[in-house]
Short mmCIF file of C-alpha atoms in Angstrom, two decimals:
data_model
loop_
_atom_site.label_atom_id
_atom_site.label_comp_id
_atom_site.label_asym_id
_atom_site.label_seq_id
_atom_site.Cartn_x
_atom_site.Cartn_y
_atom_site.Cartn_z
CA ALA A 262 4.67 -35.13 -10.30
CA ILE A 263 7.60 -34.42 -12.60
CA LEU A 264 5.58 -35.39 -15.68
CA GLU A 265 2.71 -33.22 -14.48
CA ALA A 266 5.05 -30.29 -13.96
CA ILE A 267 6.47 -30.72 -17.45
CA ALA A 268 2.98 -31.08 -18.92
CA ARG A 269 1.93 -27.91 -17.11
CA ARG A 270 4.84 -25.93 -18.44
CA LEU A 271 4.00 -27.12 -21.94
CA GLY A 272 0.47 -25.80 -21.46
CA THR A 273 -1.09 -29.28 -21.53
CA ALA A 274 -1.62 -29.67 -17.79
CA ASP A 275 -3.49 -32.58 -16.40
CA GLY A 276 -3.50 -34.03 -12.90
CA PRO A 277 -6.12 -33.87 -10.16
CA LEU A 278 -6.29 -30.05 -10.24
CA ALA A 279 -6.12 -29.60 -14.02
CA GLY A 280 -7.88 -26.44 -15.09
CA ARG A 281 -8.32 -25.17 -11.52
CA ARG A 282 -7.25 -21.59 -10.85
CA VAL A 283 -5.46 -21.09 -7.53
CA LEU A 284 -4.23 -18.03 -5.62
CA VAL A 285 -1.49 -18.43 -3.00
CA THR A 286 -0.07 -15.64 -0.82
CA SER A 287 3.36 -15.99 0.78
CA GLY A 288 6.07 -14.16 2.69
CA PRO A 289 5.88 -11.14 5.00
CA THR A 290 4.64 -7.66 4.17
CA HIS A 291 6.77 -4.56 4.71
CA GLU A 292 4.95 -1.48 6.00
CA PRO A 293 6.94 1.75 5.52
CA ILE A 294 7.65 4.04 8.49
CA ASP A 295 9.69 6.42 6.32
CA PRO A 296 11.94 5.92 3.26
CA VAL A 297 14.52 3.90 5.24
CA ARG A 298 12.53 2.16 7.98
CA TYR A 299 9.69 -0.34 7.92
CA ILE A 300 7.73 -2.76 10.07
CA ALA A 301 7.98 -6.40 9.00
CA ASN A 302 6.76 -9.80 10.04
CA ARG A 303 9.12 -12.73 10.39
CA SER A 304 8.33 -15.00 7.44
CA SER A 305 10.72 -16.72 5.08
CA GLY A 306 8.02 -17.56 2.52
CA LYS A 307 9.20 -21.18 2.51
CA GLN A 308 5.78 -22.63 3.37
CA GLY A 309 3.75 -20.46 0.97
CA HIS A 310 6.16 -20.96 -1.92
CA ALA A 311 6.14 -24.74 -1.33
CA ILE A 312 2.31 -24.74 -1.43
CA ALA A 313 2.29 -22.85 -4.73
CA ALA A 314 4.76 -25.38 -6.18
CA ALA A 315 2.77 -28.36 -4.87
CA LEU A 316 -0.51 -27.07 -6.32
CA ALA A 317 1.13 -26.39 -9.69
CA ALA A 318 2.53 -29.93 -9.64
CA LEU A 319 -1.05 -31.24 -9.38
CA GLY A 320 -2.01 -29.35 -12.54
CA ALA A 321 -3.46 -26.13 -11.08
CA GLU A 322 -2.92 -22.73 -12.68
CA VAL A 323 -1.26 -20.89 -9.78
CA THR A 324 -0.78 -17.17 -9.08
CA LEU A 325 1.63 -16.56 -6.17
CA VAL A 326 1.38 -13.10 -4.59
CA THR A 327 4.45 -12.73 -2.39
CA GLY A 328 5.97 -10.15 -0.08
CA PRO A 329 9.77 -9.58 0.01
CA VAL A 330 11.52 -12.96 0.36
CA THR A 331 14.75 -14.57 -0.79
CA GLN A 332 13.03 -17.77 -1.98
CA PRO A 333 13.41 -18.58 -5.67
CA ASP A 334 10.25 -18.34 -7.81
CA PRO A 335 8.62 -21.80 -8.01
CA ALA A 336 8.63 -23.26 -11.50
CA GLY A 337 5.42 -23.06 -13.50
CA VAL A 338 3.83 -20.46 -11.22
CA ARG A 339 2.92 -16.85 -12.02
CA VAL A 340 4.67 -14.75 -9.36
CA VAL A 341 3.45 -11.25 -8.38
CA PRO A 342 5.87 -9.49 -5.97
CA VAL A 343 4.43 -6.91 -3.55
CA GLU A 344 5.60 -4.95 -0.47
CA SER A 345 2.73 -3.82 1.75
CA ALA A 346 -0.55 -5.43 2.83
CA ARG A 347 -2.51 -2.98 0.73
CA ASP A 348 -0.43 -3.89 -2.35
CA MET A 349 -1.01 -7.56 -1.56
CA LEU A 350 -4.79 -7.16 -1.39
CA ASP A 351 -4.81 -5.30 -4.71
CA ALA A 352 -2.76 -8.06 -6.36
CA CYS A 353 -5.04 -10.77 -4.90
CA ARG A 354 -8.15 -9.03 -6.21
CA ALA A 355 -6.56 -8.75 -9.62
CA ALA A 356 -5.99 -12.54 -9.62
CA LEU A 357 -9.72 -13.33 -9.10
CA PRO A 358 -11.74 -15.31 -9.94
CA VAL A 359 -10.03 -18.44 -8.56
CA ASP A 360 -11.35 -21.79 -7.33
CA VAL A 361 -9.09 -21.89 -4.26
CA ALA A 362 -7.15 -19.27 -2.34
CA VAL A 363 -4.47 -20.30 0.18
CA CYS A 364 -3.49 -17.29 2.31
CA ALA A 365 -0.10 -18.31 3.75
CA ALA A 366 1.45 -14.83 3.88
CA ALA A 367 2.26 -13.29 7.26
CA VAL A 368 0.39 -10.05 6.53
CA ALA A 369 1.07 -7.16 8.89
CA ASP A 370 -2.06 -6.44 10.93
CA TRP A 371 -1.06 -2.80 11.16
CA ARG A 372 0.70 -0.18 9.13
CA VAL A 373 1.98 3.19 10.31
CA ALA A 374 -0.95 5.63 10.19
CA SER A 375 1.02 8.28 8.30
CA SER A 376 4.38 7.20 6.96
CA ALA A 377 6.90 10.01 6.43
CA ALA A 378 8.10 11.06 2.98
CA GLN A 379 11.57 11.95 4.37
CA LYS A 380 13.77 10.13 6.85
CA LEU A 381 12.74 10.79 10.47
CA LYS A 382 15.49 12.58 12.40
CA LYS A 383 16.33 12.33 16.07
CA ALA A 384 15.02 15.38 17.90
CA PRO A 385 17.73 17.51 19.61
CA ASP A 386 15.87 17.21 22.93
CA GLY A 387 16.14 13.42 22.72
CA ASP A 388 12.39 12.85 22.63
CA SER A 389 11.54 9.59 20.91
CA PRO A 390 8.72 9.48 18.38
CA THR A 391 5.55 7.48 18.84
CA LEU A 392 4.23 5.43 15.96
CA THR A 393 0.47 5.50 15.64
CA LEU A 394 -0.66 2.37 13.87
CA ALA A 395 -3.67 1.89 11.61
CA GLU A 396 -5.31 -1.44 10.88
CA ASN A 397 -4.44 -2.99 7.53
CA PRO A 398 -7.07 -4.57 5.31
CA ASP A 399 -7.74 -8.17 6.32
CA ILE A 400 -6.94 -10.10 3.14
CA LEU A 401 -8.23 -13.48 4.35
CA ALA A 402 -11.53 -12.02 5.61
CA THR A 403 -11.96 -9.87 2.51
CA LEU A 404 -11.48 -12.77 0.09
CA SER A 405 -13.67 -15.04 2.30
CA ALA A 406 -16.64 -12.67 2.31
CA PRO A 407 -19.67 -13.91 0.38
CA GLY A 408 -19.98 -12.55 -3.15
CA PRO A 409 -19.74 -13.51 -6.81
CA ASP A 410 -15.90 -13.78 -6.67
CA ARG A 411 -15.72 -15.77 -3.42
CA PRO A 412 -13.44 -18.79 -4.10
CA ALA A 413 -15.07 -22.19 -3.59
CA LEU A 414 -12.41 -23.05 -1.01
CA MET A 415 -10.72 -20.47 1.21
CA VAL A 416 -7.71 -21.66 3.24
CA GLY A 417 -6.08 -19.49 5.90
CA PHE A 418 -3.06 -19.91 8.16
CA ALA A 419 -2.90 -19.18 11.88
CA ALA A 420 0.61 -18.65 13.19
CA GLU A 421 0.40 -18.47 16.94
CA THR A 422 2.77 -18.44 19.89
CA GLU A 423 0.26 -19.66 22.50
CA HIS A 424 -3.16 -21.39 22.67
CA VAL A 425 -2.60 -22.37 19.04
CA ILE A 426 -5.73 -24.46 18.40
CA ALA A 427 -8.09 -22.21 20.36
CA HIS A 428 -6.85 -19.12 18.50
CA ALA A 429 -7.13 -20.97 15.16
CA ARG A 430 -10.72 -22.12 15.82
CA ASP A 431 -11.64 -18.57 16.68
CA LYS A 432 -9.86 -17.24 13.59
CA ARG A 433 -11.69 -19.67 11.26
CA ALA A 434 -15.07 -18.48 12.55
CA ARG A 435 -14.10 -14.81 12.56
CA LYS A 436 -12.59 -14.67 9.06
CA GLY A 437 -15.24 -16.75 7.31
CA CYS A 438 -12.70 -19.06 5.67
CA ASP A 439 -13.30 -22.79 5.14
CA TRP A 440 -10.05 -24.27 6.40
CA ILE A 441 -7.33 -23.06 8.74
CA VAL A 442 -3.83 -24.48 8.89
CA ALA A 443 -2.69 -23.79 12.47
CA ASN A 444 0.96 -23.77 13.38
CA ASP A 445 3.00 -23.01 16.45
CA VAL A 446 5.59 -20.33 15.77
CA GLY A 447 6.84 -20.07 19.37
CA ALA A 448 10.63 -20.03 19.64
CA ALA A 449 10.61 -23.65 20.84
CA ALA A 450 8.90 -24.88 17.64
CA GLY A 451 11.69 -23.51 15.39
CA THR A 452 9.22 -22.87 12.55
CA PHE A 453 10.51 -19.44 11.44
CA GLY A 454 13.11 -19.80 8.74
CA GLY A 455 13.38 -23.52 9.47
CA ASP A 456 12.44 -26.38 7.17
CA ALA A 457 10.05 -28.25 9.49
CA ASN A 458 6.49 -27.43 10.45
CA THR A 459 3.99 -29.06 12.80
CA VAL A 460 0.45 -28.15 11.82
CA THR A 461 -3.17 -28.93 12.60
CA LEU A 462 -5.70 -28.68 9.77
CA LEU A 463 -9.07 -27.33 10.93
CA THR A 464 -11.89 -27.95 8.46
CA GLY A 465 -15.63 -27.77 8.91
CA ASP A 466 -15.52 -31.54 9.55
CA GLY A 467 -12.95 -31.66 12.31
CA GLU A 468 -9.33 -31.15 13.29
CA GLU A 469 -6.47 -33.20 11.90
CA GLY A 470 -3.17 -33.10 13.77
CA TRP A 471 -0.39 -33.78 11.26
CA PRO A 472 2.95 -35.20 12.38
CA PRO A 473 6.05 -32.95 12.21
CA LEU A 474 6.80 -32.67 8.51
CA ASP A 475 9.15 -30.85 6.23
CA LYS A 476 7.48 -27.68 4.85
CA THR A 477 7.54 -29.31 1.40
CA GLU A 478 5.65 -32.32 2.78
CA VAL A 479 3.10 -30.07 4.51
CA ALA A 480 2.59 -28.36 1.14
CA GLU A 481 2.15 -31.65 -0.74
CA ARG A 482 -0.28 -33.00 1.84
CA LEU A 483 -2.33 -29.80 1.77
CA ALA A 484 -2.36 -29.80 -2.05
CA ARG A 485 -3.62 -33.42 -2.07
CA ARG A 486 -6.37 -32.56 0.43
CA ILE A 487 -7.40 -29.63 -1.78
CA ALA A 488 -7.43 -31.90 -4.85
CA GLU A 489 -9.58 -34.51 -3.04
CA THR A 490 -12.05 -31.79 -2.09
CA LEU A 491 -12.25 -30.00 -5.42
CA GLY A 492 -11.13 -32.33 -8.18
CA PRO A 493 -10.30 -31.13 -11.69
CA ALA A 494 -12.27 -28.37 -13.37
CA PRO A 495 -15.59 -29.64 -14.76
CA ALA B 1302 44.93 -8.24 -4.18
CA ILE B 1303 44.43 -11.95 -4.84
CA LEU B 1304 47.92 -12.77 -3.55
CA GLU B 1305 47.30 -10.60 -0.50
CA ALA B 1306 44.01 -12.36 0.16
CA ILE B 1307 45.70 -15.74 -0.13
CA ALA B 1308 48.56 -14.60 2.10
CA ARG B 1309 46.04 -13.36 4.66
CA ARG B 1310 44.20 -16.65 4.73
CA LEU B 1311 47.50 -18.43 5.25
CA GLY B 1312 48.18 -16.19 8.23
CA THR B 1313 51.11 -14.45 6.57
CA ALA B 1314 49.40 -11.20 5.69
CA ASP B 1315 51.29 -8.33 4.29
CA GLY B 1316 50.02 -5.32 2.32
CA PRO B 1317 49.56 -1.69 3.30
CA LEU B 1318 47.34 -2.54 6.31
CA ALA B 1319 49.32 -5.57 7.54
CA GLY B 1320 48.91 -6.02 11.27
CA ARG B 1321 46.15 -3.39 11.55
CA ARG B 1322 43.00 -4.42 13.41
CA VAL B 1323 39.76 -3.20 11.83
CA LEU B 1324 36.12 -3.28 12.87
CA VAL B 1325 33.38 -2.95 10.23
CA THR B 1326 29.63 -2.89 10.89
CA SER B 1327 27.18 -3.75 8.13
CA GLY B 1328 23.54 -4.47 7.36
CA PRO B 1329 20.36 -3.37 9.13
CA THR B 1330 19.33 -4.04 12.69
CA HIS B 1331 16.04 -5.71 13.58
CA GLU B 1332 14.24 -4.37 16.65
CA PRO B 1333 11.55 -6.74 17.97
CA ILE B 1334 7.96 -5.53 18.46
CA ASP B 1335 6.79 -8.99 19.55
CA PRO B 1336 7.85 -12.55 18.62
CA VAL B 1337 6.62 -12.18 15.01
CA ARG B 1338 7.02 -8.48 14.21
CA TYR B 1339 10.00 -6.16 14.09
CA ILE B 1340 11.16 -2.76 12.91
CA ALA B 1341 13.94 -2.83 10.33
CA ASN B 1342 16.02 -0.46 8.24
CA ARG B 1343 16.44 -0.96 4.52
CA SER B 1344 20.02 -2.14 4.10
CA SER B 1345 21.34 -4.99 1.97
CA GLY B 1346 24.77 -5.00 3.66
CA LYS B 1347 26.41 -4.87 0.22
CA GLN B 1348 28.47 -1.74 0.98
CA GLY B 1349 29.59 -2.78 4.46
CA HIS B 1350 30.50 -6.31 3.41
CA ALA B 1351 32.46 -4.96 0.42
CA ILE B 1352 34.41 -2.64 2.76
CA ALA B 1353 35.29 -5.54 5.06
CA ALA B 1354 36.51 -7.55 2.07
CA ALA B 1355 38.53 -4.62 0.68
CA LEU B 1356 40.27 -3.94 4.02
CA ALA B 1357 41.08 -7.64 4.42
CA ALA B 1358 42.54 -7.64 0.90
CA LEU B 1359 44.97 -4.88 2.03
CA GLY B 1360 46.21 -7.09 4.86
CA ALA B 1361 44.05 -5.89 7.78
CA GLU B 1362 42.68 -8.22 10.42
CA VAL B 1363 38.95 -7.55 10.04
CA THR B 1364 36.00 -8.21 12.35
CA LEU B 1365 32.66 -7.71 10.59
CA VAL B 1366 29.67 -7.21 12.92
CA THR B 1367 26.57 -7.58 10.77
CA GLY B 1368 22.81 -7.44 11.16
CA PRO B 1369 20.54 -9.85 9.25
CA VAL B 1370 21.54 -9.88 5.57
CA THR B 1371 21.63 -12.37 2.71
CA GLN B 1372 25.18 -11.41 1.68
CA PRO B 1373 27.76 -14.22 1.82
CA ASP B 1374 30.48 -13.89 4.47
CA PRO B 1375 33.53 -12.17 2.90
CA ALA B 1376 36.58 -14.42 2.72
CA GLY B 1377 39.27 -13.93 5.34
CA VAL B 1378 37.06 -11.90 7.67
CA ARG B 1379 35.79 -12.81 11.15
CA VAL B 1380 31.98 -12.41 10.96
CA VAL B 1381 29.83 -11.76 14.07
CA PRO B 1382 26.07 -11.91 13.28
CA VAL B 1383 23.72 -9.82 15.44
CA GLU B 1384 20.04 -8.76 15.37
CA SER B 1385 19.41 -5.58 17.36
CA ALA B 1386 21.33 -2.33 17.87
CA ARG B 1387 22.11 -3.27 21.46
CA ASP B 1388 23.52 -6.64 20.32
CA MET B 1389 25.58 -4.80 17.71
CA LEU B 1390 27.10 -2.41 20.26
CA ASP B 1391 28.01 -5.31 22.55
CA ALA B 1392 29.69 -7.15 19.66
CA CYS B 1393 31.60 -3.99 18.64
CA ARG B 1394 32.87 -3.42 22.17
CA ALA B 1395 34.00 -7.04 22.32
CA ALA B 1396 36.06 -6.47 19.14
CA LEU B 1397 38.05 -3.56 20.64
CA PRO B 1398 40.81 -2.45 20.60
CA VAL B 1399 41.03 -1.73 16.87
CA ASP B 1400 42.97 0.81 14.80
CA VAL B 1401 40.03 1.70 12.55
CA ALA B 1402 36.29 1.28 12.83
CA VAL B 1403 34.05 1.73 9.79
CA CYS B 1404 30.42 1.97 10.88
CA ALA B 1405 28.49 1.18 7.69
CA ALA B 1406 25.50 -0.54 9.34
CA ALA B 1407 22.08 1.09 9.11
CA VAL B 1408 21.47 0.95 12.84
CA ALA B 1409 17.89 1.57 13.99
CA ASP B 1410 17.75 4.87 15.89
CA TRP B 1411 14.88 3.55 17.95
CA ARG B 1412 13.64 0.30 19.38
CA VAL B 1413 10.20 -0.43 20.80
CA ALA B 1414 10.21 0.68 24.44
CA SER B 1415 8.76 -2.61 25.72
CA SER B 1416 8.56 -5.44 23.23
CA ALA B 1417 5.89 -8.05 23.92
CA ALA B 1418 6.71 -11.64 24.88
CA GLN B 1419 3.62 -12.96 23.06
CA LYS B 1420 2.15 -12.01 19.69
CA LEU B 1421 0.04 -8.84 19.85
CA LYS B 1422 -3.61 -9.53 19.01
CA LYS B 1423 -6.10 -7.23 17.33
CA ALA B 1424 -8.49 -5.81 19.93
CA PRO B 1425 -12.17 -6.73 19.40
CA ASP B 1426 -13.08 -3.04 19.45
CA GLY B 1427 -10.75 -2.42 16.52
CA ASP B 1428 -8.46 -0.04 18.42
CA SER B 1429 -4.97 0.00 16.93
CA PRO B 1430 -1.98 -0.12 19.24
CA THR B 1431 0.54 2.66 19.58
CA LEU B 1432 4.23 1.82 19.63
CA THR B 1433 6.25 3.88 22.05
CA LEU B 1434 9.84 4.03 20.86
CA ALA B 1435 13.00 4.35 22.93
CA GLU B 1436 16.31 5.64 21.64
CA ASN B 1437 18.89 3.00 20.81
CA PRO B 1438 22.53 3.37 21.82
CA ASP B 1439 24.44 5.41 19.23
CA ILE B 1440 27.19 3.02 18.14
CA LEU B 1441 29.16 5.54 16.06
CA ALA B 1442 29.12 8.18 18.82
CA THR B 1443 29.92 5.62 21.52
CA LEU B 1444 32.95 4.23 19.67
CA SER B 1445 34.07 7.78 18.72
CA ALA B 1446 34.06 9.07 22.30
CA PRO B 1447 37.52 9.85 23.73
CA GLY B 1448 38.99 7.07 25.85
CA PRO B 1449 41.73 4.44 25.96
CA ASP B 1450 39.92 2.21 23.40
CA ARG B 1451 39.03 4.99 20.94
CA PRO B 1452 40.17 3.80 17.47
CA ALA B 1453 42.77 6.02 15.76
CA LEU B 1454 40.40 6.47 12.82
CA MET B 1455 36.60 6.45 13.15
CA VAL B 1456 34.60 6.36 9.91
CA GLY B 1457 30.82 6.78 9.83
CA PHE B 1458 28.20 6.68 7.10
CA ALA B 1459 25.40 9.17 6.56
CA ALA B 1460 22.52 7.79 4.49
CA GLU B 1461 20.23 10.69 3.77
CA THR B 1462 17.22 11.38 1.58
CA GLU B 1463 17.61 15.19 1.49
CA HIS B 1464 20.25 17.87 2.19
CA VAL B 1465 22.81 15.04 2.07
CA ILE B 1466 26.03 17.01 2.57
CA ALA B 1467 24.61 19.42 5.17
CA HIS B 1468 23.25 16.53 7.23
CA ALA B 1469 26.56 14.65 6.89
CA ARG B 1470 28.64 17.67 8.03
CA ASP B 1471 26.39 18.04 11.03
CA LYS B 1472 26.60 14.32 11.77
CA ARG B 1473 30.40 14.32 11.66
CA ALA B 1474 30.54 17.09 14.26
CA ARG B 1475 27.83 15.61 16.44
CA LYS B 1476 29.14 12.03 16.54
CA GLY B 1477 32.80 12.91 17.06
CA CYS B 1478 33.98 10.66 14.23
CA ASP B 1479 36.88 11.54 11.91
CA TRP B 1480 35.41 10.78 8.50
CA ILE B 1481 31.88 10.53 7.15
CA VAL B 1482 30.94 8.79 3.93
CA ALA B 1483 27.76 10.57 2.82
CA ASN B 1484 25.37 8.96 0.39
CA ASP B 1485 22.00 9.76 -1.10
CA VAL B 1486 19.50 6.99 -0.46
CA GLY B 1487 16.51 8.80 -1.94
CA ALA B 1488 14.46 6.63 -4.29
CA ALA B 1489 15.95 8.38 -7.33
CA ALA B 1490 19.51 7.39 -6.37
CA GLY B 1491 18.69 3.64 -6.43
CA THR B 1492 21.26 2.93 -3.70
CA PHE B 1493 19.22 0.50 -1.59
CA GLY B 1494 19.78 -3.05 -2.73
CA GLY B 1495 21.49 -1.80 -5.86
CA ASP B 1496 25.13 -2.22 -6.87
CA ALA B 1497 26.01 1.44 -7.43
CA ASN B 1498 26.70 4.20 -4.92
CA THR B 1499 27.47 7.90 -5.27
CA VAL B 1500 29.27 9.17 -2.20
CA THR B 1501 31.06 12.20 -0.80
CA LEU B 1502 33.89 11.62 1.68
CA LEU B 1503 34.02 14.26 4.42
CA THR B 1504 37.32 14.36 6.32
CA GLY B 1505 38.77 17.00 8.59
CA ASP B 1506 40.64 18.30 5.52
CA GLY B 1507 37.74 18.74 3.14
CA GLU B 1508 35.07 17.10 1.09
CA GLU B 1509 35.76 14.76 -1.82
CA GLY B 1510 32.90 14.06 -4.21
CA TRP B 1511 33.49 10.65 -5.77
CA PRO B 1512 32.02 9.72 -9.14
CA PRO B 1513 29.22 7.10 -9.29
CA LEU B 1514 30.96 3.82 -8.55
CA ASP B 1515 30.08 0.22 -8.00
CA LYS B 1516 29.82 -0.50 -4.25
CA THR B 1517 32.90 -2.73 -4.60
CA GLU B 1518 34.84 0.20 -6.07
CA VAL B 1519 33.66 2.55 -3.30
CA ALA B 1520 34.94 -0.04 -0.82
CA GLU B 1521 38.33 -0.38 -2.51
CA ARG B 1522 38.77 3.39 -2.75
CA LEU B 1523 37.85 3.85 0.92
CA ALA B 1524 40.22 1.04 1.94
CA ARG B 1525 43.07 2.66 -0.01
CA ARG B 1526 42.36 6.04 1.65
CA ILE B 1527 42.45 4.35 5.05
CA ALA B 1528 45.72 2.61 4.17
CA GLU B 1529 47.28 5.94 3.04
CA THR B 1530 46.27 7.53 6.32
CA LEU B 1531 47.31 4.74 8.67
CA GLY B 1532 49.89 2.55 6.96
CA PRO B 1533 50.90 -0.85 8.30
CA ALA B 1534 51.21 -1.54 12.02
CA PRO B 1535 54.48 -0.18 13.41
#
């Protein structure tokens, strides 16, 4: 893997994903309420960044579109920083065409319908404001839709706090993606911000429960599965 | 300052604030919407953490109550990490009595009225949810209210995007605090996440416009002003 990473950085990549173009999304999105407030999702970006690094180590040409995180940029990966879900979709579209897209970002389902240009002030009468939300674009479903730029392999993530596998099965069908990596983000699982992750990979061929693994190991295992499925560019 | 910091860590503090107990708040608060989403304020904690460090360097015994930030803990300061505004108020009350409180945190004015125990799901009909907000406790006003535990000197911050001084004057009167440090957090000022800060100090005696300074220098200047006003413990 080290030799492959060096080869990649020298522009002479080989490895099982040599010549393959990959898009990975990572981190949360931040949806502005006003200039000082925003809605965010809990996501450290650890898992998405590790996947980008693991795919690059197998020789792929990786673009990582990431929301605001404190993770360092993975070596040998093109990093595109974004804030909101709409920014993220624009950056993903700009990265097409790709052979594989792994959507690991925790994209906000909703943004504030009309964010304020100036800081909201407390009303003298003490009335609290109500935030009307509007649905964000669905990046996984958009990229998974049939069309000339549809990646050969679309991989989504399902972070759930209950009925994890049932929700993930439903999500795979609904979004039109090929694989779903399902993980339990309930407080008991300790996934958020932690280093470990317990996932189930749902493919068209079945469901693989993986043992509890470090997020780096989850990334490497997923990258190997992608390489087995796709192979190097023809 | 280095000798004072060393002396403080050895438990033999002297300096112009020797024996004075100080409370500093810093960072944003995170208000949960559900287990994976929250409302946050943009705040790096750089200014608040620098103030805690500067007061400790003058010999004060400092408790720093901070929301989620990536700043390192300042040396020689007792750090209490919190998430929400209500947690922050509890931690501040637990730190009383103090001689000075500097409220530099960007506390969320509102929380979600009833946060969900499980992750909110998109409705099949595509209806977006509405978030009803409830007013958070006002930490600056609460600590500034007359009473046996009221600190001798209460210092607040006013982060504004427009009419900075007018809003700050109004805030000083409304909250009952002694001093307000007003700063412009409009996009043009580059304050959020940046190292520089341009502030105006509003005291009962007048308004001092400070030149653009590094946040560390703002902290040192504020700490010196506090020391001039209070002096060491009797």
